[in-house]
């Protein structure tokens, strides 16, 4: 029997060289086996190996297709897109925002003020910063204890530290079946197994919350689906976490867009680590993370932040103290809530008639594509028109089991450019792929 890995290597080389392009359909496995003189079982192993490597995606009843982008060491959605219109990353920076931030930092340029920002600092910051952070993180009637707040460099580092502190190597971390891609990369580097948890329109289903070292959830404006967990479901999830003694890592990065919704952590404060940052509230270029941890976890989390070199910098803390303390951050957050709502109205207008999952306060939406489109070929077609969008496969925990959908991040382009890009995508959606041949 021929080694299936050698055959997979040859197909991988064809993909790397461009002989097989994103969206190309591979022949059915039986046809592939006949052409190459293989046993059907060997052909199945070849295709399975290509899926495992992330080079192709299989869709039941439709076939196997070359992915729009090959796998890499860097997780998906970690770098700005090269396309002229970026609908992949959600880092909103509003007109006039740099001027607001600069004005608040003017005093920090004085030598005596800057001197303090140049010194080493611990992960606990200082009392003034902790008070300001607690006020900024407050929502839905919940306010964290300032003494329980630690400061990673950004939200991603806070998540990495929380996962490292709570889940041992080889341990099982429960996540929504579609989850933040960076968490997939963190788990892979820490040797942690991700366990996909089923969801419905109300959020994660509590029945799956068993036999886990911890669980990572996005209950408010879930990425990529945009749904917010309902109140009754939050109560059920909180009860399951308590009953099964499972710690919670809550990603609150979009919470500022729904200030009326308290975090899930408010229901299980004794076992929840809430992670947030200034990246989306303000901007990613000069950011600071927040991690609210209960007493029994705070020491482990602080140790993980220090040992992983994930602690916030003194200058970022000094800047954040000013932005949070003088109302600059709150004003920008309010402007972003209005901006997100405007962009959702724009999307609803230009994508009318399509199957969308939206929240009127979110900066992203979920588009279940019409037949005969597949996510990978749609992404490739959009890229040829200068628009970067994200396929469902980037968020899927189990390779090859992604829904036929894409996520659109709405925050980056100016409104006029966004409207034009949405018109192009709508035209694509109403059409058919350039290659619709069936084997």
Coordinates of C-alpha atoms in Angstrom, one line a residue, residues 2 31 33 49 59 136 144 233 253-254 263 271 289 305 327 349 383 417:
X2 CA 1.3 3.4 -0.9
X31 CA -12.6 9.0 -8.5
X33 CA -8.6 6.5 -5.9
X49 CA -4.6 14.2 6.2
X59 CA -18.6 19.7 3.1
X136 CA -14.8 51.4 33.3
X144 CA -15.8 44.5 40.0
X233 CA -29.5 30.7 29.9
X253 CA -14.0 42.5 24.9
X254 CA -17.3 43.6 23.4
X263 CA -21.2 39.8 32.6
X271 CA -14.9 31.0 39.9
X289 CA -5.6 44.5 29.3
X305 CA 1.3 37.1 33.7
X327 CA -13.9 60.7 30.8
X349 CA -29.9 48.0 4.1
X383 CA -10.6 38.8 -2.2
X417 CA -16.3 52.4 1.5

